[in-house]
Coordinates of C-alpha atoms in Angstrom, one line a residue:
Chain B
M12 CA 0.0 0.0 0.0
K13 CA 2.8 2.3 1.0
R14 CA 4.8 1.3 -2.1
I15 CA 1.8 2.0 -4.3
G16 CA 1.4 5.4 -2.6
L17 CA 5.1 6.3 -3.3
T18 CA 4.7 5.1 -6.9
L19 CA 1.7 7.5 -7.3
V20 CA 3.7 10.4 -5.8
A21 CA 6.5 9.6 -8.2
F22 CA 4.0 9.7 -11.1
A23 CA 2.7 13.0 -9.9
V24 CA 6.2 14.5 -9.8
V25 CA 6.9 13.3 -13.3
A26 CA 3.6 14.8 -14.4
L27 CA 4.4 18.2 -12.9
A28 CA 7.8 18.2 -14.6
Q29 CA 6.2 17.5 -18.0
Y30 CA 3.5 20.2 -17.5
G31 CA 3.7 22.8 -20.2
G32 CA 2.3 26.3 -19.9
N33 CA -0.3 25.9 -22.6
G34 CA -1.0 22.2 -22.6
F35 CA -1.7 19.5 -20.1
P36 CA 0.7 16.8 -19.1
Y37 CA 0.3 13.2 -20.2
P38 CA -1.8 11.6 -17.3
E39 CA 1.0 9.2 -16.1
G40 CA -0.3 6.4 -14.0
Y41 CA -3.9 6.5 -15.2
R42 CA -3.9 2.8 -15.6
L43 CA -3.9 2.6 -11.8
W44 CA -7.0 4.8 -11.6
T45 CA -10.5 3.5 -11.3
H46 CA -12.0 1.7 -14.3
V47 CA -15.4 3.3 -15.0
K48 CA -16.7 1.2 -17.9
S49 CA -15.9 -0.1 -21.3
M50 CA -17.4 -0.3 -24.8
E51 CA -16.5 -1.3 -28.3
L52 CA -17.4 0.7 -31.4
K53 CA -17.5 -1.4 -34.5
P54 CA -17.3 -0.6 -38.2
G55 CA -20.5 1.2 -39.2
H56 CA -20.8 3.2 -36.0
P57 CA -21.0 6.9 -36.7
L58 CA -17.9 7.5 -34.5
Y59 CA -16.0 4.6 -35.9
E60 CA -13.5 6.6 -37.8
S61 CA -12.4 8.6 -34.8
F62 CA -13.1 6.2 -32.0
G63 CA -13.4 2.7 -33.5
G64 CA -12.1 -0.1 -31.3
L65 CA -12.4 -1.1 -27.6
H66 CA -12.3 1.8 -25.1
H67 CA -12.0 1.8 -21.4
I68 CA -12.8 4.9 -19.2
Y69 CA -10.6 5.7 -16.2
V70 CA -11.1 8.4 -13.6
N71 CA -8.7 9.8 -11.0
Q72 CA -9.4 10.0 -7.3
V73 CA -10.7 13.6 -7.5
G74 CA -13.6 12.7 -9.8
L75 CA -14.3 9.2 -8.5
R76 CA -16.9 10.1 -5.9
T77 CA -19.0 12.0 -8.4
Y78 CA -19.2 8.9 -10.5
L79 CA -20.0 6.6 -7.5
E80 CA -22.8 9.0 -6.5
G81 CA -24.3 8.8 -10.0
K82 CA -23.1 12.2 -11.3
K83 CA -25.7 14.0 -9.2
A84 CA -23.3 17.0 -8.8
P85 CA -20.8 18.5 -11.2
F86 CA -17.3 16.9 -11.1
P87 CA -14.9 18.8 -8.9
K88 CA -12.0 20.9 -10.2
G89 CA -9.0 18.6 -10.8
T90 CA -11.1 15.7 -12.1
V91 CA -9.3 13.9 -14.9
I92 CA -11.1 11.3 -17.1
V93 CA -9.2 9.2 -19.6
F94 CA -10.7 7.5 -22.6
D95 CA -8.2 4.7 -23.5
L96 CA -8.8 3.6 -27.0
L97 CA -7.3 0.2 -28.2
S98 CA -7.5 -1.5 -31.5
V99 CA -9.0 -5.0 -31.3
K100 CA -7.7 -8.3 -32.5
E101 CA -10.0 -11.2 -33.4
E102 CA -8.4 -14.5 -32.6
G103 CA -10.1 -17.9 -32.4
N104 CA -13.6 -16.5 -31.5
A105 CA -12.1 -14.2 -28.9
L106 CA -11.7 -10.4 -29.1
L107 CA -8.4 -9.4 -27.7
E108 CA -7.0 -6.0 -26.8
G109 CA -4.7 -4.8 -29.5
P110 CA -2.2 -1.9 -29.7
Q111 CA -3.4 1.4 -28.2
K112 CA -4.7 4.0 -30.8
L113 CA -4.8 7.1 -28.6
I114 CA -6.0 8.4 -25.3
G115 CA -8.5 11.2 -24.9
V116 CA -8.4 13.3 -21.7
M117 CA -11.0 15.5 -20.1
V118 CA -9.8 17.8 -17.3
K119 CA -12.1 19.9 -15.1
D120 CA -11.0 23.4 -14.3
P121 CA -13.9 25.9 -14.5
E122 CA -11.7 29.0 -14.6
R123 CA -9.3 27.8 -17.1
Y124 CA -11.8 26.3 -19.6
R125 CA -14.6 28.8 -19.4
E126 CA -15.4 28.5 -23.1
T127 CA -16.1 24.8 -22.9
D128 CA -18.1 24.8 -19.7
G129 CA -15.2 24.0 -17.4
W130 CA -13.7 21.1 -19.3
G131 CA -10.4 20.9 -21.1
Y132 CA -10.0 18.3 -23.9
Y133 CA -6.7 16.8 -24.8
A134 CA -5.5 13.7 -26.7
F135 CA -2.2 11.8 -26.8
G136 CA -0.8 9.2 -29.2
P137 CA 0.6 5.8 -28.1
D138 CA 4.0 7.6 -28.0
R139 CA 2.5 9.8 -25.2
K140 CA 2.9 12.9 -27.4
P141 CA 0.0 15.4 -27.6
L142 CA -2.2 15.1 -30.7
A143 CA -3.7 18.2 -32.3
I144 CA -7.4 18.4 -31.6
D145 CA -10.1 21.0 -31.5
P146 CA -11.5 21.2 -27.9
K147 CA -14.5 23.1 -29.2
A148 CA -15.4 20.2 -31.5
C149 CA -15.0 17.7 -28.6
H150 CA -17.3 19.9 -26.5
D151 CA -19.9 20.3 -29.1
C152 CA -20.5 16.6 -29.0
H153 CA -20.3 16.4 -25.2
R154 CA -23.1 19.0 -25.0
G155 CA -25.3 16.0 -25.5
A156 CA -24.5 15.1 -21.9
A157 CA -25.0 18.6 -20.5
N158 CA -27.3 17.3 -17.8
T159 CA -24.5 15.1 -16.3
D160 CA -21.8 17.7 -16.4
Y161 CA -20.9 16.9 -20.1
V162 CA -19.7 13.4 -19.2
F163 CA -21.3 10.5 -21.1
S164 CA -20.0 7.5 -19.1
A165 CA -21.6 6.2 -16.0
F166 CA -19.8 4.0 -13.4
R167 CA -20.6 0.3 -13.9
P168 CA -21.3 -1.0 -10.4
Chain C
M1 CA -9.1 10.6 -0.8
K2 CA -10.1 10.3 2.9
R3 CA -13.7 9.5 1.9
I4 CA -12.5 6.8 -0.4
G5 CA -10.3 5.4 2.4
L6 CA -13.3 5.3 4.7
T7 CA -15.4 3.6 2.1
L8 CA -12.7 0.9 1.6
V9 CA -12.6 0.4 5.4
A10 CA -16.4 0.0 5.4
F11 CA -16.1 -2.6 2.6
A12 CA -13.5 -4.5 4.6
V13 CA -15.7 -4.6 7.7
V14 CA -18.6 -5.9 5.7
A15 CA -16.4 -8.5 4.1
L16 CA -15.1 -9.7 7.4
A17 CA -18.7 -10.0 8.7
Q18 CA -19.6 -12.1 5.7
Y19 CA -16.6 -14.4 5.9
G20 CA -17.7 -18.0 6.5
G21 CA -15.4 -20.6 8.0
N22 CA -15.2 -22.8 4.9
G23 CA -15.6 -20.3 2.1
F24 CA -14.3 -16.9 1.1
P25 CA -16.2 -13.6 1.4
Y26 CA -17.5 -11.7 -1.6
P27 CA -14.7 -9.4 -2.6
E28 CA -16.6 -6.1 -1.8
G29 CA -15.1 -3.1 -3.5
Y30 CA -13.2 -5.0 -6.2
R31 CA -14.5 -2.4 -8.7
L32 CA -12.2 0.1 -7.1
W33 CA -9.2 -2.2 -7.6
T34 CA -6.8 -2.0 -10.5
H35 CA -8.1 -3.1 -13.9
V36 CA -5.6 -5.6 -15.4
K37 CA -7.0 -6.3 -18.8
S38 CA -10.2 -7.2 -20.7
M39 CA -11.3 -9.7 -23.3
E40 CA -14.5 -11.0 -25.0
L41 CA -15.2 -14.6 -25.7
K42 CA -17.6 -15.1 -28.5
P43 CA -19.9 -18.0 -29.6
G44 CA -17.7 -20.8 -30.9
H45 CA -14.9 -20.2 -28.4
P46 CA -14.2 -23.5 -26.4
L47 CA -14.9 -21.7 -23.1
Y48 CA -18.0 -19.9 -24.4
E49 CA -20.5 -21.9 -22.4
S50 CA -18.8 -21.1 -19.1
F51 CA -17.2 -17.7 -19.8
G52 CA -18.8 -16.3 -22.9
G53 CA -19.2 -12.5 -22.8
L54 CA -16.9 -9.5 -22.0
H55 CA -14.7 -10.0 -19.0
H56 CA -12.5 -7.6 -17.0
I57 CA -9.8 -8.7 -14.6
Y58 CA -9.2 -6.7 -11.4
V59 CA -6.4 -7.2 -8.8
N60 CA -6.2 -6.0 -5.2
Q61 CA -3.3 -4.0 -3.8
V62 CA -1.5 -7.1 -2.5
G63 CA -1.1 -8.6 -6.0
L64 CA -0.7 -5.5 -8.1
R65 CA 3.1 -5.1 -7.9
T66 CA 3.6 -8.7 -9.1
Y67 CA 1.5 -7.9 -12.2
L68 CA 3.3 -4.6 -12.7
E69 CA 6.7 -6.3 -12.6
G70 CA 5.6 -8.8 -15.3
K71 CA 4.8 -11.8 -13.0
K72 CA 8.5 -12.6 -12.5
A73 CA 7.8 -13.7 -8.9
P74 CA 4.9 -15.7 -7.4
F75 CA 2.0 -13.6 -6.2
P76 CA 2.1 -12.9 -2.5
K77 CA -0.2 -14.4 0.1
G78 CA -3.4 -12.3 0.2
T79 CA -3.5 -11.6 -3.5
V80 CA -7.1 -11.6 -4.8
I81 CA -7.8 -11.5 -8.5
V82 CA -11.4 -11.0 -9.8
F83 CA -12.7 -12.2 -13.2
D84 CA -15.8 -10.0 -13.8
L85 CA -17.9 -11.6 -16.5
L86 CA -20.6 -9.5 -18.2
S87 CA -23.1 -10.3 -20.9
V88 CA -22.8 -8.1 -24.0
K89 CA -25.4 -6.1 -25.8
E90 CA -25.0 -5.2 -29.5
E91 CA -26.7 -1.9 -30.2
G92 CA -26.2 0.2 -33.4
N93 CA -22.7 -1.2 -34.2
A94 CA -21.6 -0.8 -30.6
L95 CA -20.9 -3.5 -28.1
L96 CA -22.1 -2.5 -24.7
E97 CA -21.6 -4.0 -21.3
G98 CA -24.7 -5.9 -20.3
P99 CA -25.8 -7.5 -17.0
Q100 CA -23.2 -9.3 -15.0
K101 CA -23.2 -13.1 -15.3
L102 CA -20.8 -14.0 -12.5
I103 CA -17.5 -13.2 -10.9
G104 CA -14.7 -15.7 -10.6
V105 CA -12.2 -15.2 -7.7
M106 CA -8.6 -16.4 -7.2
V107 CA -7.1 -16.1 -3.8
K108 CA -3.5 -16.8 -2.9
D109 CA -2.8 -18.6 0.4
P110 CA -0.1 -21.2 0.1
E111 CA -0.9 -23.0 3.4
R112 CA -4.7 -23.0 2.9
Y113 CA -4.8 -24.1 -0.7
R114 CA -2.0 -26.7 -0.8
E115 CA -3.8 -29.0 -3.2
T116 CA -4.2 -26.4 -5.8
D117 CA -0.7 -24.9 -5.7
G118 CA -1.6 -22.1 -3.3
W119 CA -4.7 -20.7 -5.1
G120 CA -8.2 -20.9 -3.9
Y121 CA -11.0 -20.6 -6.5
Y122 CA -14.5 -19.2 -5.9
A123 CA -17.4 -17.8 -7.9
F124 CA -20.3 -15.6 -7.0
G125 CA -23.5 -14.8 -8.9
P126 CA -24.8 -11.3 -9.6
D127 CA -26.7 -11.6 -6.3
R128 CA -23.3 -11.9 -4.6
K129 CA -24.1 -15.4 -3.4
P130 CA -21.5 -18.2 -3.7
L131 CA -21.8 -20.5 -6.7
A132 CA -20.9 -24.2 -6.4
I133 CA -17.7 -24.8 -8.3
D134 CA -15.0 -27.4 -8.3
P135 CA -11.7 -25.7 -7.5
K136 CA -9.7 -28.6 -8.8
A137 CA -11.3 -28.3 -12.2
C138 CA -10.5 -24.6 -12.2
H139 CA -6.9 -25.4 -11.3
D140 CA -6.6 -28.1 -13.9
C141 CA -7.1 -25.5 -16.5
H142 CA -4.9 -22.9 -14.8
R143 CA -2.0 -25.4 -14.8
G144 CA -1.5 -24.1 -18.4
A145 CA -0.1 -21.0 -16.8
A146 CA 2.1 -22.8 -14.3
N147 CA 5.2 -20.7 -15.3
T148 CA 3.4 -17.5 -14.3
D149 CA 2.1 -18.7 -11.0
Y150 CA -1.1 -20.1 -12.6
V151 CA -2.3 -16.7 -13.6
F152 CA -3.1 -16.3 -17.3
S153 CA -3.7 -12.5 -17.5
A154 CA -0.9 -10.0 -17.9
F155 CA -1.2 -6.3 -17.0
R156 CA -1.9 -4.2 -20.0
P157 CA 0.4 -1.2 -19.7

């Protein structure tokens, strides 16, 4: 438990070191955050081109309680939600996790991201380098979940 | 963070209360453990009848480091691994998580489970009640992973 705690602190230090003035750091250690839910988008799905494959949603400690309570209140500042998108491999009637395609990141900071209702949107490639995305386009779609603070996913109990 | 800690303590107390002399308690709170990996078994897979659907593997804090280090050493006593099996729903070219079918549980305790190389095997239905299973049959299959302490899954980085 102590060891894990130290690991998380180490991740945090690395994250701070990588933090750039205008961007957001790669969310190191998100694989140890809480798994919210999963879904696969298949060929033919309207979002297949951007988000086809198997995705898992993870949330950090700051945002976890809001999920556990059913998103009845807005997520607190500091919430980070990761959308981890993997390609899929079919093998002998099994669907396996393939190489990662990208991660999408939502960050809650009401003052910083006023234009997108308090959420910052970022994406990173499998090499952990930032991908160029348009946060306003992300948010346009997320407006569909305006009544749950713009977050589509719900915690699977 | 403190709130989550208290929640986990509450889970632990409930788990102790449910612990029976000959069984193993339902692993309350496993949804907050670390997500190891996922996989879907489809119709036609040899294990479909028992394990068809989408499954997620979770590990408690005790066993996490062994996964993170690539299973180079045996898992420590107290490791609990949960195989969370969900039915799947196909909807508009998306595969969604459906109702839970069962959870399978592996528990490491070398003295207690001598006959199955240190691992206890349990299963619970969606109602959290124990299912009757034959641990020796479980272990017969897991012998296929004898070189990684009888654990098939590997941590997806």
